[in-house]
Coordinates of C-alpha atoms in Angstrom, one line a residue:
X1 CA 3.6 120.6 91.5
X2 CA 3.7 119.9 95.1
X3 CA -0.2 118.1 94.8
X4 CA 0.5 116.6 91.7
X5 CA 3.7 114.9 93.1
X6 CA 2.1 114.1 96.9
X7 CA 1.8 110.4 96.7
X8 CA -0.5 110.6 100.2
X9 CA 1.9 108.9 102.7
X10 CA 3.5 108.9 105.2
X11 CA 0.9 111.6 107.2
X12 CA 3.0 110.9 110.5
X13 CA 6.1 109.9 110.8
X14 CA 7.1 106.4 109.8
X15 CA 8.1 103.4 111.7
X16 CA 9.8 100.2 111.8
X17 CA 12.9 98.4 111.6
X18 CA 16.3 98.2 110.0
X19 CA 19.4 96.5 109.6
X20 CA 22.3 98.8 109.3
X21 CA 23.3 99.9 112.7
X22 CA 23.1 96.6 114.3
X23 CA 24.2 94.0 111.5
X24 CA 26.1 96.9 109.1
X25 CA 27.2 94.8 106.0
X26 CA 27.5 91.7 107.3
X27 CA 27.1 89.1 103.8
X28 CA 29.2 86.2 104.9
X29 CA 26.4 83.8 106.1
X30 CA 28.2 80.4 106.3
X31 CA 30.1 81.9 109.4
X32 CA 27.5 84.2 110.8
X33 CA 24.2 82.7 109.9
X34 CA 22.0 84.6 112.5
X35 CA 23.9 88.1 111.9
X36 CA 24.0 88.3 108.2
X37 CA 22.0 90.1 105.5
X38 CA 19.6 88.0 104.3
X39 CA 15.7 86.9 103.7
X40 CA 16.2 84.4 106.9
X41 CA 17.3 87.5 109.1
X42 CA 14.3 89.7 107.7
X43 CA 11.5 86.8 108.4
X44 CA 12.6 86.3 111.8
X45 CA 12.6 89.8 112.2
X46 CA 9.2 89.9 111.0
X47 CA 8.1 87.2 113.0
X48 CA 9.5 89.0 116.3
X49 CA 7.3 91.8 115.4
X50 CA 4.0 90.2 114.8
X51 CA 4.3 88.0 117.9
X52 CA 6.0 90.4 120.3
X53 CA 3.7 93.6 119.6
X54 CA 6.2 95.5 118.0
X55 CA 3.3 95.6 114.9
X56 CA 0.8 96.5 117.1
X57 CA 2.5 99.5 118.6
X58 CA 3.1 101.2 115.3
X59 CA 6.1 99.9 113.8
X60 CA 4.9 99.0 110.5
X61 CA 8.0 98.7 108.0
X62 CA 10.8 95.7 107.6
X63 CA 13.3 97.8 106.3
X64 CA 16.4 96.0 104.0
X65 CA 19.4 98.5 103.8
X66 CA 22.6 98.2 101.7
X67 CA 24.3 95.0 100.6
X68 CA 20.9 92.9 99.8
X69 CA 21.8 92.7 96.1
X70 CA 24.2 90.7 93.6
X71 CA 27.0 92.2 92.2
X72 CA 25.4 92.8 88.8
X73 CA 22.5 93.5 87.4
X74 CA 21.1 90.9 85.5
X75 CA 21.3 90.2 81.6
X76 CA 17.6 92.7 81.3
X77 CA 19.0 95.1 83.3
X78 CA 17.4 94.4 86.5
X79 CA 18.3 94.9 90.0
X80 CA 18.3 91.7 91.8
X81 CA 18.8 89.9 95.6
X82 CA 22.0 88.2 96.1
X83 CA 21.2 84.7 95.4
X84 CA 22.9 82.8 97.8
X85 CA 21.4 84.9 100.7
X86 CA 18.5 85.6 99.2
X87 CA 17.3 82.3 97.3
X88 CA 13.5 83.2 97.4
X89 CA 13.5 86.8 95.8
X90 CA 12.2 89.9 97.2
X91 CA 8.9 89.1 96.0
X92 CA 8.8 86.0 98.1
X93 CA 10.1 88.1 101.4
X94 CA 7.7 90.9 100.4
X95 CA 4.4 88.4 100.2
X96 CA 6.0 87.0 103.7
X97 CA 6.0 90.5 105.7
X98 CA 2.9 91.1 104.4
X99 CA 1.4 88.0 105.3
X100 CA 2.5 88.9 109.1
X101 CA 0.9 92.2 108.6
X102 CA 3.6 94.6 107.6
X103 CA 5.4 96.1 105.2
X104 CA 8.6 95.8 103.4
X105 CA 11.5 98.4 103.0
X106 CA 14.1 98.3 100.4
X107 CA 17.5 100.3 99.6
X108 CA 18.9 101.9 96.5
X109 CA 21.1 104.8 95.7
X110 CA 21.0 107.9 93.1
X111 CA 24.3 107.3 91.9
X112 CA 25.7 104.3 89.8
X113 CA 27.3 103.0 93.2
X114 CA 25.3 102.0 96.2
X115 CA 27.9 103.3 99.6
X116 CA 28.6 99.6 99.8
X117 CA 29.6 99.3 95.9
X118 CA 26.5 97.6 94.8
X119 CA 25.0 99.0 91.8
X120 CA 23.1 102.0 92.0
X121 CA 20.0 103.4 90.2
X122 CA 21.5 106.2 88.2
X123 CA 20.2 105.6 84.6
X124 CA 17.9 103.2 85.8
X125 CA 15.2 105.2 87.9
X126 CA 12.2 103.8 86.0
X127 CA 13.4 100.4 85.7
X128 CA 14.5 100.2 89.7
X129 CA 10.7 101.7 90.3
X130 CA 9.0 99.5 88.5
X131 CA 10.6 96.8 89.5
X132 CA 10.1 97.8 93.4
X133 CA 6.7 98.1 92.8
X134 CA 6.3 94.6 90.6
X135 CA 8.0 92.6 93.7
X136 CA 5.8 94.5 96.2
X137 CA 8.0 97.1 98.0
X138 CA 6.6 99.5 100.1
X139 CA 9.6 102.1 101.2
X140 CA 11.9 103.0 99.4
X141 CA 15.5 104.6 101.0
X142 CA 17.2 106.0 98.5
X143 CA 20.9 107.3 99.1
X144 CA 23.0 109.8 97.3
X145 CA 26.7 108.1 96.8
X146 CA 28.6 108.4 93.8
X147 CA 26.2 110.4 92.4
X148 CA 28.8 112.6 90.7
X149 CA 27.3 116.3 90.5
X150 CA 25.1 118.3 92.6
X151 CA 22.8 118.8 89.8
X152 CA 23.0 115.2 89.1
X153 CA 21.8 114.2 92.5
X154 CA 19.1 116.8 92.6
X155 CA 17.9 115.3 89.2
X156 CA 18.2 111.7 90.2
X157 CA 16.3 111.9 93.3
X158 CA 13.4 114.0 91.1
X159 CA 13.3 111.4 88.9
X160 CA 13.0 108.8 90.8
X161 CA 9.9 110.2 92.5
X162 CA 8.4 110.6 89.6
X163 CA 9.1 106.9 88.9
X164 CA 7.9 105.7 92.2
X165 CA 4.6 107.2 91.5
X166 CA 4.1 106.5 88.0
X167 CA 4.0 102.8 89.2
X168 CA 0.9 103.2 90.3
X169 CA 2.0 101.3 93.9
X170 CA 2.1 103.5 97.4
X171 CA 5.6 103.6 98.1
X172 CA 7.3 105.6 100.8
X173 CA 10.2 107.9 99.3
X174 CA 12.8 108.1 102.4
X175 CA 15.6 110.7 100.5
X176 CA 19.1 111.5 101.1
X177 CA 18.9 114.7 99.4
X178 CA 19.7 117.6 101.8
X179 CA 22.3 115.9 103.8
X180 CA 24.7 115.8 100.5
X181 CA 23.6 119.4 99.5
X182 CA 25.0 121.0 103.3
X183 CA 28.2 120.8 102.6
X184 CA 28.0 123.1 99.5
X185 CA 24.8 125.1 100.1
X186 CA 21.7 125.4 102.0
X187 CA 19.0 122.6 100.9
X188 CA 15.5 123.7 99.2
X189 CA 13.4 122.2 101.8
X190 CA 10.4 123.1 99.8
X191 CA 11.5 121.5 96.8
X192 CA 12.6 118.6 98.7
X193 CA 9.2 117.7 100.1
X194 CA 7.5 118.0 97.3
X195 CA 9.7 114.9 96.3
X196 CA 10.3 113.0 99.1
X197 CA 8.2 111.6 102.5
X198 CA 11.5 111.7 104.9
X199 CA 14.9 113.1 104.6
X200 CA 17.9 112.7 105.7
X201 CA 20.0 116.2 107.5
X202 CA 23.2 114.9 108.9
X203 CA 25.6 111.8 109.5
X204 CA 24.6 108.2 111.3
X205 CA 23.2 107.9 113.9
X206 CA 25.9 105.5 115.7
X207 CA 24.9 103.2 119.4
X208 CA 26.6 106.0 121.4
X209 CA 25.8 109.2 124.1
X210 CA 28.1 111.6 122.2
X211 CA 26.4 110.6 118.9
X212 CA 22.9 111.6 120.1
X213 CA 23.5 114.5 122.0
X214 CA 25.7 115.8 118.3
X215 CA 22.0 115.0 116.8
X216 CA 20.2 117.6 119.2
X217 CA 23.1 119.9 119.5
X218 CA 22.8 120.3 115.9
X219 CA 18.9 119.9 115.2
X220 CA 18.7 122.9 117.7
X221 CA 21.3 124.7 115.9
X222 CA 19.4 124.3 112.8
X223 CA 15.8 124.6 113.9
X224 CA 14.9 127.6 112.2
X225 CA 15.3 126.3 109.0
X226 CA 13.9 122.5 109.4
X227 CA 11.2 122.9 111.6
X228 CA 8.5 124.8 109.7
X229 CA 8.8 122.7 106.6
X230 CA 8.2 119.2 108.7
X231 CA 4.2 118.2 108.6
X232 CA 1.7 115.3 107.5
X233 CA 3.5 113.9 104.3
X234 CA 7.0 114.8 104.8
X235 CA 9.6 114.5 107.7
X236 CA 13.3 115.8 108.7
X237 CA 14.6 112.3 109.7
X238 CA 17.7 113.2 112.4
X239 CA 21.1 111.3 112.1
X240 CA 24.9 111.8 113.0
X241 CA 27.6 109.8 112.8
X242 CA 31.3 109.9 114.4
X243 CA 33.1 109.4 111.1
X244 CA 31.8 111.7 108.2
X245 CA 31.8 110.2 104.8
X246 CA 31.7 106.3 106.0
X247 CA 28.3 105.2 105.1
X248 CA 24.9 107.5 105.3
X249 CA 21.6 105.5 106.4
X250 CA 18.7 106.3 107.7
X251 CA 18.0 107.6 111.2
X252 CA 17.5 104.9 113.8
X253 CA 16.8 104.0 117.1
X254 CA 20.0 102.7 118.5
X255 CA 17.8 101.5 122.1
X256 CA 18.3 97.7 123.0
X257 CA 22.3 98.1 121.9
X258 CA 25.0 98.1 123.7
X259 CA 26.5 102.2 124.1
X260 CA 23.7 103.8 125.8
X261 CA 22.6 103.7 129.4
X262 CA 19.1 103.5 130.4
X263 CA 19.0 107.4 131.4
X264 CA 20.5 108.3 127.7
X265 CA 18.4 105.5 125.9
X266 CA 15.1 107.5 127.8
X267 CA 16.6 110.6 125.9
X268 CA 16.5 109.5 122.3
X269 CA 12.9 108.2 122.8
X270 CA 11.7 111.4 124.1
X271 CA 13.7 114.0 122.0
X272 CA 12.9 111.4 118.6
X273 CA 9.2 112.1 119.6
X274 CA 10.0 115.7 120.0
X275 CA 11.3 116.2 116.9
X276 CA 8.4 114.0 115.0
X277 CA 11.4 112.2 113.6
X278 CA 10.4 108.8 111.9
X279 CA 11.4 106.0 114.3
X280 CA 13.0 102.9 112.6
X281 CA 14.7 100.6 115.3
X282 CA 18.0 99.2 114.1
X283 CA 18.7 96.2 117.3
X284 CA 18.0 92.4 117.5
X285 CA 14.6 92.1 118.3
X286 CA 15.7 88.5 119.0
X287 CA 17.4 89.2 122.2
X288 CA 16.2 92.6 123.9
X289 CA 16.1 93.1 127.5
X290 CA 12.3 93.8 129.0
X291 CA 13.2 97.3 129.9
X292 CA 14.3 98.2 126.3
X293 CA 11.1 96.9 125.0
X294 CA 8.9 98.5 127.6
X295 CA 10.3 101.8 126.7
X296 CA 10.5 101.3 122.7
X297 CA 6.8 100.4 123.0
X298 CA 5.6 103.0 125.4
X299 CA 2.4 103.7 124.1
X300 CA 2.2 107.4 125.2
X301 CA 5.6 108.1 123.7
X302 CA 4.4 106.8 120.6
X303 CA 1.4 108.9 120.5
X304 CA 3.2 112.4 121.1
X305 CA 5.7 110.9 118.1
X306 CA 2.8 110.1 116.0
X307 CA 0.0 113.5 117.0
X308 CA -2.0 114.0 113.6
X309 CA -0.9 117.6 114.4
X310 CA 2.4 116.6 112.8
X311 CA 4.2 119.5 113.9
X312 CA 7.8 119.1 115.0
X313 CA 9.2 120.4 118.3
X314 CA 12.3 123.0 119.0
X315 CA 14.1 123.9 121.6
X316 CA 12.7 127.3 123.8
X317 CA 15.5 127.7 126.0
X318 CA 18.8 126.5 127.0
X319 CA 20.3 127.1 130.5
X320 CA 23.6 125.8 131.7
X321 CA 23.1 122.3 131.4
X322 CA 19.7 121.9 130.6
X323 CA 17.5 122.7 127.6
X324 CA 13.6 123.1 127.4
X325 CA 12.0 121.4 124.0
X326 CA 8.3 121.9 123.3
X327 CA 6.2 120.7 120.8
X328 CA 2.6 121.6 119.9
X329 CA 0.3 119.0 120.2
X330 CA -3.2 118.3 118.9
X331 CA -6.1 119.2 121.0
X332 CA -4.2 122.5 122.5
X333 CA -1.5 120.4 123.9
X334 CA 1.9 120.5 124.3
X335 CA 5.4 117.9 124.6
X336 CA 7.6 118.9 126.7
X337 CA 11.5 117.5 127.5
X338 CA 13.6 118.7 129.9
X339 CA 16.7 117.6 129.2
X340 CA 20.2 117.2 131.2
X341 CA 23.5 117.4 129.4
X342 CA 25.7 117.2 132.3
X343 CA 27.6 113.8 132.5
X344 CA 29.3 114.0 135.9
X345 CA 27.0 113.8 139.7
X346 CA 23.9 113.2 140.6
X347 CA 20.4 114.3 139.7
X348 CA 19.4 118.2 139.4
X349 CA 16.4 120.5 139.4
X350 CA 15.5 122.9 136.9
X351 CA 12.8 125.4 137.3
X352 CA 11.0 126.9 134.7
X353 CA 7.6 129.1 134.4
X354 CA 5.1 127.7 132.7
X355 CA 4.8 131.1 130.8
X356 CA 7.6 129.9 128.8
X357 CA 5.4 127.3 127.0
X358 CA 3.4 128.0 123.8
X359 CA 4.1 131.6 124.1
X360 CA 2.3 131.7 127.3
X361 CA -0.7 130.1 126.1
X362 CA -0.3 126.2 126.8
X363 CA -1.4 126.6 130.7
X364 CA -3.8 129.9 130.4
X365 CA -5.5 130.1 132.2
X366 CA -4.4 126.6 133.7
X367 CA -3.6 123.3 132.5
X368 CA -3.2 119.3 134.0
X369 CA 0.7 118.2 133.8
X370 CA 1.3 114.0 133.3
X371 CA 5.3 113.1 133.0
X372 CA 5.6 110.6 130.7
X373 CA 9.0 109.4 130.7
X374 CA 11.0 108.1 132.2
X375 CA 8.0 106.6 134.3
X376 CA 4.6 107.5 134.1
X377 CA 2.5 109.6 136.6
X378 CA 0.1 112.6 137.1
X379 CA 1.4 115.9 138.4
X380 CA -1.7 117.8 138.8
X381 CA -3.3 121.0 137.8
X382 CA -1.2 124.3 137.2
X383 CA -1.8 127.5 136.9
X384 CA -1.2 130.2 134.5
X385 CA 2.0 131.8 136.7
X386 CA 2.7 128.5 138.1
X387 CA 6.8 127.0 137.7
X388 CA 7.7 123.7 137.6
X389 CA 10.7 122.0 139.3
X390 CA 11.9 119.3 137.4
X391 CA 14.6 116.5 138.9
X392 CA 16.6 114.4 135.8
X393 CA 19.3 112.1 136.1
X394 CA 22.8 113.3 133.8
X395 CA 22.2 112.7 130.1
X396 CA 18.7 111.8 131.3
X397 CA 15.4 113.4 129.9
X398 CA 12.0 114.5 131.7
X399 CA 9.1 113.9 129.0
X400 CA 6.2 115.3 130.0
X401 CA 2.5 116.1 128.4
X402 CA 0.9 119.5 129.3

């Protein structure tokens, strides 16, 4: 079942951009014509990208979220774009994106409600599929509000896989799934990714320090379950939010905002690489400072978030206020954060063996250490029995490649 239902994508984790966390349901354009949801934010968007090398370092998807549609279906039964906001179609924005080299990301929900109250997909999984594909969607983010029964959702979301690839087009399937099971019982992960490419574990992600460090908190409180199913074709996709049972979105990248400070926004770019989590920025490309770029677009950040290893990282240890991620690496190497929780003083040392990593076999007999973030430089060869002292600012992260 699993190779008959592998549609063949998504063999690292995806990336792009979105529009929830940064514009959230904003559909009132005559007031806010540069902040609302609509094909005009989307093109510039996409013209940011292609001219500002966003493209170029990986992030491939322009991602529409809730509230792109009209109220009703139309008099076939088909989804369709808000009019006034969206006068060209989806089609139209879909030839556009791809015309600057990308690809384009649409939202739906399992249930007969979008989160937003748009309509949803729930008797209408084959039509919504084959009407993605016929305008030329790529990704498809498919929530799981008012979708009534557990076994309802479970069937929905299996269905509309099935859908997706009966069309005949490559469409990413980012699912919801798990995150609406947890509250009731533990998710089937091996069922899951059999259906989907991504998947959703936990709340929003919201532009906040106590929002991403509940993320890891509870990613490392979980690992045991969600690491050894992530690989090539199928992802856990990390999220939280302050205010269970608001909205649920994908995970984003909430760098280039407005809550996080430079140490903190370091963090979530190294532990999001850690975790092979897909990386889909939701900020105005339009106005981002050069600093927020630099780091979004770090090349060697992007390469430990995209190794063709595709394994995902875990946390080895956790001391006081530190913790010690690793993640396996192709080529026999290894990611590794240090990461500082404390919020109060000045920078601190941690010291740690380098026995501790890879079970004592990623430095034997010795190995070359580079940090990566939060600036790049060499650190030299180390021995088997060597330790390492590493110094990182509060809420700040070490990345480094061993």
């Amino acid at each position: 079942a699993a190779l008959a239902l592998d549609n063949g994508l998504a063999r690292t984790p995806p990336m792009g951009w979105l529009h929830w966390e940064r514009f959230l349901c904003r559909t009132d354009c005559a007031t806010d014509p540069h902040r609302c949801v609509s094909e005009r934010l989307f093109m510039e968007m996409a013209d940011v990208m292609a001219a500002e090398g966003w493209r170029d370092a990986g992030y491939k998807y322009v991602c529409i979220d809730d509230c792109w549609m009209a109220p009703r279906r139309d008099e076939h039964g088909r989804l369709q774009a808000d009019p006034k906001r969206f006068p060209s179609g989806i089609r139209k924005l879909a030839d556009y994106v791809h015309s600057k080299g990308m690809k384009l990301g649409i939202y739906s929900d399992v249930g007969n409600k979008t989160c937003a109250g748009f309509p949803g997909s729930y008797n209408y999984y084959d039509l919504d599929a084959q009407t993605f594909a016929s305008w030329g969607v790529d990704l498809l983010k498919f929530d799981g509000c008012n979708s009534g029964t557990l076994e309802l959702l479970a069937e929905g979301y299996r269905r509309m896989s099935l859908a997706l690839n009966k069309t005949g087009r490559s469409i990413v399937y980012s699912c919801e799934w798990p995150f609406y099971l947890r509250p009731v019982q533990q998710p089937n992960y091996t069922e899951i990714k059999q259906y989907c490419n991504h998947w959703r574990n936990f709340f929003d992600v919201y532009d906040s320090w106590r929002s991403i460090k509940s993320i890891l908190d509870w990613t490392a409180l979980h690992q045991d379950s969600i690491v050894k199913i992530a690989g090539p074709g199928g992802w856990n996709d990390p999220d939280m939010a302050t205010l269970p049972g608001i909205f649920v979105f994908l995970s984003q990248l909430v760098i280039g905002n407005f809550g996080l400070s430079w140490d903190q926004s370091v963090t979530q770019m190294a532990m999001w690489a850690i975790m092979a989590a897909p990386l889909f920025m939701s900020n105005d490309l339009r106005h981002i400072s050069p600093e927020a770029k630099w780091l979004l677009q770090n090349k060697e950040v992007i390469a430990i978030n995209q190794d063709p290893l595709g394994k995902q990282g875990y946390q080895i240890t956790k001391d006081k206020n530190f913790e010690l991620w690793e993640r396996p690496l192709s080529g026999r190497a290894y990611a590794v954060a240090v990461l500082n929780h404390q919020e109060i003083g000045g920078p601190q040392n941690f010291t740690f063996s380098l026995t501790f990593l890879g079970n004592g076999l990623a430095c034997n007999p010795a190995c070359s250490v580079r940090q990566v973030l939060p600036a790049s430089r060499d650190w030299g060869f180390y021995t088997w029995v060597s330790s390492l002292s590493v110094e990182v600012n509060p809420t700040g992260t070490v990345l480094l490649k061993v």
